Coordinates of C-alpha atoms in Angstrom, one line a residue:
Chain A
M1 CA 0.0 0.0 0.0
K2 CA 2.8 2.3 0.9
N3 CA 4.4 1.7 -2.5
I4 CA 1.2 2.8 -4.2
Y5 CA 1.2 6.1 -2.3
I6 CA 4.8 6.7 -3.3
F7 CA 4.1 5.8 -6.9
S8 CA 1.0 8.1 -7.0
T9 CA 3.0 11.0 -5.5
I10 CA 5.8 10.6 -8.1
I11 CA 3.3 10.5 -11.0
F12 CA 1.6 13.6 -9.6
L13 CA 4.9 15.4 -9.3
L14 CA 5.9 14.4 -12.8
F15 CA 2.6 15.7 -14.0
L16 CA 3.2 19.1 -12.3
I17 CA 6.6 19.4 -14.0
V18 CA 5.4 18.3 -17.5
A19 CA 2.0 20.0 -17.6
P20 CA 3.3 23.6 -18.0
S21 CA 5.5 22.6 -20.9
I22 CA 2.6 20.9 -22.6
A23 CA 0.6 24.0 -22.0
Q24 CA 3.3 26.2 -23.6
E25 CA 3.5 24.0 -26.8
E26 CA -0.2 23.9 -27.4
M27 CA -2.0 27.2 -27.5
T28 CA -5.1 27.5 -25.3
K29 CA -8.3 29.0 -26.6
E30 CA -7.8 32.0 -24.4
Q31 CA -4.3 32.6 -25.7
W32 CA -5.6 32.3 -29.3
Q33 CA -8.3 34.9 -28.6
T34 CA -5.8 37.3 -27.0
E35 CA -3.3 36.9 -29.9
M36 CA -6.1 37.4 -32.4
A37 CA -7.3 40.5 -30.7
S38 CA -3.7 41.8 -30.4
Y39 CA -2.9 41.2 -34.1
K40 CA -6.2 42.6 -35.3
A41 CA -5.5 45.8 -33.4
K42 CA -2.0 45.9 -34.8
E43 CA -3.3 45.3 -38.3
A44 CA -5.9 48.1 -38.0
D45 CA -3.2 50.4 -36.7
L46 CA -0.8 49.6 -39.5
Q47 CA -3.5 50.0 -42.1
S48 CA -4.2 53.4 -40.8
Q49 CA -0.5 54.3 -40.9
L50 CA -0.3 53.0 -44.4
T51 CA -3.2 55.1 -45.5
Q52 CA -1.7 58.2 -43.9
L53 CA 1.7 57.5 -45.6
N54 CA 0.1 57.1 -49.0
K55 CA -1.7 60.4 -48.5
D56 CA 1.6 62.1 -47.4
I57 CA 3.4 60.7 -50.4
E58 CA 0.7 61.9 -52.8
D59 CA 0.9 65.4 -51.2
L60 CA 4.7 65.5 -51.5
K61 CA 4.5 64.4 -55.1
A62 CA 2.1 67.2 -55.9
Q63 CA 4.3 69.7 -54.1
S64 CA 7.3 68.4 -56.0
T65 CA 5.6 68.9 -59.4
K66 CA 4.5 72.4 -58.4
L67 CA 8.1 73.2 -57.4
D68 CA 9.3 72.0 -60.8
A69 CA 7.0 74.3 -62.5
D70 CA 7.9 77.2 -60.2
I71 CA 11.6 76.7 -60.8
L72 CA 11.2 76.6 -64.5
A73 CA 9.1 79.8 -64.5
C74 CA 11.7 81.5 -62.2
E75 CA 14.6 80.5 -64.4
D76 CA 12.7 81.6 -67.6
A77 CA 12.1 85.0 -66.0
L78 CA 15.7 85.2 -64.9
Y79 CA 17.0 84.4 -68.4
A80 CA 14.5 86.8 -70.0
L81 CA 15.9 89.6 -67.7
L82 CA 19.4 88.9 -69.1
G83 CA 18.2 88.4 -72.7
V84 CA 19.7 85.0 -72.9
T85 CA 18.1 81.6 -73.6
R86 CA 18.2 78.4 -71.5
A87 CA 20.4 76.8 -74.2
D88 CA 22.9 79.7 -73.8
V89 CA 23.0 79.1 -70.1
E90 CA 23.4 75.4 -70.4
A91 CA 26.2 75.8 -72.9
F92 CA 27.9 78.3 -70.6
D93 CA 27.5 75.9 -67.6
S94 CA 28.8 73.0 -69.6
E95 CA 31.9 74.9 -70.8
L96 CA 32.5 76.2 -67.2
T97 CA 32.2 72.7 -65.8
Q98 CA 34.7 71.4 -68.3
M99 CA 37.2 74.1 -67.4
E100 CA 36.7 73.4 -63.7
N101 CA 37.5 69.8 -64.3
R102 CA 40.6 70.7 -66.3
V103 CA 41.8 73.1 -63.6
S104 CA 41.4 70.3 -61.1
E105 CA 43.6 68.1 -63.2
F106 CA 46.2 71.0 -63.4
Q107 CA 46.1 71.3 -59.6
R108 CA 47.2 67.7 -59.3
M109 CA 50.2 68.2 -61.5
S110 CA 53.7 69.2 -60.4
D111 CA 55.1 72.6 -61.5
A112 CA 57.5 70.7 -63.9
E113 CA 54.5 69.0 -65.6
L114 CA 52.4 72.2 -65.5
V115 CA 54.9 74.1 -67.6
N116 CA 53.9 72.0 -70.6
Y117 CA 50.3 73.2 -70.3
K118 CA 51.1 76.9 -69.8
D119 CA 49.7 77.8 -73.3
E120 CA 46.5 76.0 -72.5
M121 CA 46.2 77.7 -69.2
V122 CA 46.9 81.1 -70.8
K123 CA 44.1 80.4 -73.4
M124 CA 41.8 79.3 -70.6
D125 CA 42.5 82.5 -68.7
T126 CA 41.7 84.6 -71.7
R127 CA 38.4 82.6 -72.2
L128 CA 37.5 83.1 -68.6
K129 CA 38.0 86.8 -68.9
E130 CA 35.6 86.8 -71.9
M131 CA 33.1 84.7 -69.9
A132 CA 33.4 87.1 -67.0
Q133 CA 32.1 89.8 -69.3
S134 CA 29.1 87.7 -70.3
K135 CA 25.6 88.7 -69.1
I136 CA 25.3 85.1 -67.7
C137 CA 27.9 86.0 -65.2
M138 CA 25.5 88.5 -63.6
I139 CA 23.8 85.4 -62.2
P140 CA 25.7 85.2 -58.9
R141 CA 26.3 81.5 -59.0
Y142 CA 28.0 81.7 -62.4
G143 CA 29.9 84.9 -61.5
D144 CA 31.2 83.2 -58.4
R145 CA 32.3 80.1 -60.2
V146 CA 34.1 82.1 -62.9
S147 CA 35.8 84.2 -60.4
A148 CA 36.9 81.2 -58.3
L149 CA 38.2 79.5 -61.4
Q150 CA 40.1 82.6 -62.4
Q151 CA 41.8 82.7 -59.0
K152 CA 42.8 79.0 -59.2
L153 CA 44.2 79.5 -62.7
M154 CA 46.1 82.6 -61.7
A155 CA 47.6 80.7 -58.7
L156 CA 48.7 77.9 -61.1
L157 CA 50.2 80.4 -63.6
N158 CA 52.0 82.2 -60.8
S159 CA 53.5 79.0 -59.6
I160 CA 55.1 78.3 -62.9
Q161 CA 56.0 81.8 -63.8
K162 CA 58.5 82.3 -61.0
E163 CA 61.4 82.6 -63.4
K164 CA 64.9 81.4 -62.6
T165 CA 67.8 83.8 -63.5
Y166 CA 71.5 83.3 -64.1
T167 CA 74.1 86.1 -63.9
V168 CA 76.7 85.6 -66.6
G169 CA 80.3 85.3 -65.4
T170 CA 83.4 85.8 -67.5
W171 CA 84.7 83.4 -70.2
A172 CA 88.1 83.4 -68.6
R173 CA 87.0 82.4 -65.2
D174 CA 83.6 80.7 -65.6
R175 CA 83.7 79.6 -69.3
D176 CA 80.2 81.0 -69.5
C177 CA 78.5 80.7 -72.9
L178 CA 74.9 79.7 -73.6
W179 CA 75.9 76.1 -74.3
N180 CA 77.8 75.8 -71.0
I181 CA 75.2 77.6 -69.0
A182 CA 72.4 75.2 -70.3
K183 CA 74.7 72.3 -69.5
K184 CA 74.9 73.3 -65.8
K185 CA 73.1 70.9 -63.4
D186 CA 71.0 73.6 -61.8
I187 CA 70.0 75.1 -65.2
Y188 CA 68.9 72.4 -67.7
A189 CA 71.6 69.8 -67.3
N190 CA 71.4 69.6 -71.1
A191 CA 73.6 71.7 -73.3
W192 CA 71.2 71.3 -76.3
M193 CA 68.7 73.4 -74.4
W194 CA 70.8 76.6 -75.0
P195 CA 68.3 78.0 -77.6
K196 CA 65.7 78.2 -74.8
I197 CA 67.9 80.7 -72.9
W198 CA 68.6 82.6 -76.2
Q199 CA 64.9 82.8 -77.1
G200 CA 64.0 83.7 -73.6
N201 CA 66.4 86.6 -73.6
R202 CA 66.0 88.0 -77.1
D203 CA 65.8 91.5 -75.7
M204 CA 69.5 91.2 -74.6
I205 CA 70.9 88.4 -76.8
K206 CA 71.0 89.5 -80.4
D207 CA 73.8 87.0 -81.3
P208 CA 73.9 83.8 -79.3
D209 CA 77.7 83.8 -79.6
I210 CA 77.9 87.0 -77.6
I211 CA 76.8 87.2 -74.0
K212 CA 78.4 89.7 -71.6
P213 CA 79.5 89.3 -68.0
K214 CA 77.0 90.5 -65.3
W215 CA 74.0 90.1 -67.6
V216 CA 71.1 88.6 -65.7
L217 CA 69.6 86.0 -68.0
K218 CA 66.1 84.6 -67.5
I219 CA 66.0 80.8 -67.5
P220 CA 62.6 79.8 -68.9
E221 CA 60.9 76.7 -67.5
G222 CA 60.6 73.6 -69.5
S223 CA 62.3 70.3 -70.3
E224 CA 62.0 70.5 -74.1
L225 CA 62.6 73.1 -76.8
S226 CA 59.5 74.7 -78.3
K227 CA 58.9 74.7 -82.1
E228 CA 60.1 78.3 -82.3
E229 CA 63.2 77.6 -80.2
K230 CA 64.1 74.6 -82.4
S231 CA 63.5 76.7 -85.6
A232 CA 65.8 79.5 -84.2
A233 CA 68.5 76.9 -83.3
N234 CA 68.3 75.3 -86.8
K235 CA 68.6 78.7 -88.4
Y236 CA 71.6 79.5 -86.3
Y237 CA 73.3 76.1 -87.1
R238 CA 72.7 76.6 -90.9
K239 CA 74.2 80.1 -90.7
K240 CA 77.1 78.9 -88.7
A241 CA 77.7 75.9 -91.0
A242 CA 77.7 78.3 -94.0
A243 CA 80.2 80.6 -92.4
E244 CA 82.4 77.9 -90.7
P245 CA 81.7 74.5 -92.2
A246 CA 84.3 72.7 -90.1
E247 CA 83.0 73.9 -86.7
V248 CA 81.6 71.3 -84.3
P249 CA 78.2 72.4 -82.9
A250 CA 79.1 71.0 -79.4
E251 CA 81.6 73.8 -79.0
Q252 CA 79.1 76.5 -79.9
P253 CA 77.8 79.1 -79.1
K254 CA 80.2 81.0 -77.0
Chain B
M1 CA -2.8 9.7 9.2
K2 CA -3.7 7.2 6.5
K3 CA -6.9 9.2 5.8
L4 CA -5.0 12.3 5.5
I5 CA -2.7 10.8 2.9
N6 CA -5.6 9.4 1.0
F7 CA -7.2 12.8 1.0
V8 CA -4.0 14.4 -0.3
I9 CA -3.7 11.9 -3.1
I10 CA -7.3 12.3 -4.2
A11 CA -7.1 16.0 -4.0
S12 CA -3.9 16.1 -6.0
L13 CA -5.4 13.8 -8.7
L14 CA -8.5 16.1 -8.9
I15 CA -6.4 19.2 -9.2
G16 CA -4.2 17.6 -11.8
G17 CA -7.2 16.4 -13.7
V18 CA -8.7 19.9 -13.7
M19 CA -5.4 21.4 -14.9
F20 CA -5.0 18.8 -17.6
S21 CA -8.5 19.3 -18.8
S22 CA -8.0 23.1 -19.0
C23 CA -4.8 22.7 -20.9
S24 CA -6.3 20.5 -23.4
S25 CA -8.8 23.2 -24.5
S26 CA -7.0 24.4 -27.6
P27 CA -8.2 26.3 -30.7
S28 CA -9.3 24.5 -33.9
E29 CA -7.1 24.1 -36.9
E30 CA -9.3 26.7 -38.8
E31 CA -8.7 29.2 -35.9
L32 CA -5.0 28.6 -36.0
R33 CA -5.0 29.2 -39.7
Q34 CA -6.8 32.4 -39.2
L35 CA -4.2 33.5 -36.7
D36 CA -1.4 32.6 -39.0
D37 CA -3.0 34.5 -41.9
L38 CA -3.4 37.5 -39.6
K39 CA 0.3 37.4 -38.6
K40 CA 1.2 37.2 -42.3
S41 CA -1.0 40.1 -43.1
V42 CA 0.6 42.2 -40.2
N43 CA 4.1 41.3 -41.4
A44 CA 3.2 42.3 -45.0
L45 CA 1.8 45.6 -43.7
D46 CA 5.0 46.2 -41.7
K47 CA 7.1 45.8 -44.8
Q48 CA 4.8 48.0 -46.9
I49 CA 5.0 50.7 -44.3
S50 CA 8.8 50.5 -44.1
D51 CA 9.0 50.9 -48.0
K52 CA 6.5 53.8 -47.9
K53 CA 8.6 55.5 -45.2
A54 CA 11.7 55.2 -47.3
E55 CA 9.8 56.6 -50.4
K56 CA 8.5 59.5 -48.4
A57 CA 11.9 60.3 -47.1
A58 CA 13.3 60.3 -50.6
I59 CA 10.6 62.6 -51.9
E60 CA 11.0 64.9 -48.9
K61 CA 14.7 65.2 -49.7
Q62 CA 13.8 66.1 -53.4
V63 CA 11.3 68.7 -52.3
A64 CA 13.8 70.2 -49.9
E65 CA 16.4 70.4 -52.7
K66 CA 13.8 71.9 -55.1
N67 CA 12.9 74.5 -52.5
G68 CA 16.5 75.4 -52.2
K69 CA 16.8 75.7 -55.9
L70 CA 13.7 77.9 -56.1
Q71 CA 15.0 80.2 -53.4
Q72 CA 18.4 80.4 -55.1
C73 CA 16.7 81.3 -58.4
Q74 CA 14.6 84.0 -56.7
S75 CA 17.7 85.4 -55.0
D76 CA 19.5 85.3 -58.4
Q77 CA 16.6 87.2 -59.9
E78 CA 16.9 89.9 -57.3
A79 CA 20.7 90.2 -57.8
V80 CA 20.3 90.5 -61.6
K81 CA 17.6 93.1 -61.2
K82 CA 19.9 95.0 -58.9
G83 CA 22.8 94.6 -61.3
L84 CA 20.7 95.8 -64.3
G85 CA 19.5 98.8 -62.2
N86 CA 15.9 97.8 -62.4

């Protein structure tokens, strides 16, 4: 009899332990009702939020469309004030954007590289001056852009226009001639660059064979001879060859 | 003492029976399907709302940009009028 009591008690205890987990796995009717009510309320709330959002989006779209029309009208009125067309402004904007990109490329270059683009920069500067005179530049955003670009370009031009100079010494002491000056490491380190010094100092040097002590020569930037410099050098060599056929160019000019 | 033990056992079995019978009252399959459908519908609505909120934010940004552009244009007009001496 005692064994039955013990057995019954163990069964009962087991039941107490297992019953809650059975209850958790299988939903009761009350839990179902509670969940249904909760989800229905949530669904209604979300539906209402969605309706409101759809309405807000429609309002915003209408606002956006109206703004497009207002902007267009405002721009047309602005261009009419200036006597220009939308196409003129677009072309101006496009040209300016291209120049801005090009100047950004220049800004990433070293001074040595930049020297090769000096002509392009000078042309761009001239064009910017013309653009600054345009009526479109009365629109502040374009005026500001042109002015900012001019400043950047000027800074770039200044950075390559700091000219180096060389004071001529005597032939007896320094062996200074255009050939030897160009050969110096701190000048061009290349004797064949002598025509660059000649052409850069045409105001002083009439004959490249004659340079005088204490002359302060400008040393133009660059690592190559320009077309004009090459042409001047060739002319010089031909003249020299006609006058002194046996002379070796490496020893000239003095 | 023996009576007391008997009483405890019987009472325990009764309580256990009641608990078990209450636990065994579960919703029908149809009702569970309804709940499942409702959950799916709520999840779908959640997603739609999230998409709509993103769409709204994008349009709000566009509208703000366009407002800025309009104001800029109006201010440009004023500056040009001033420059032209009107």
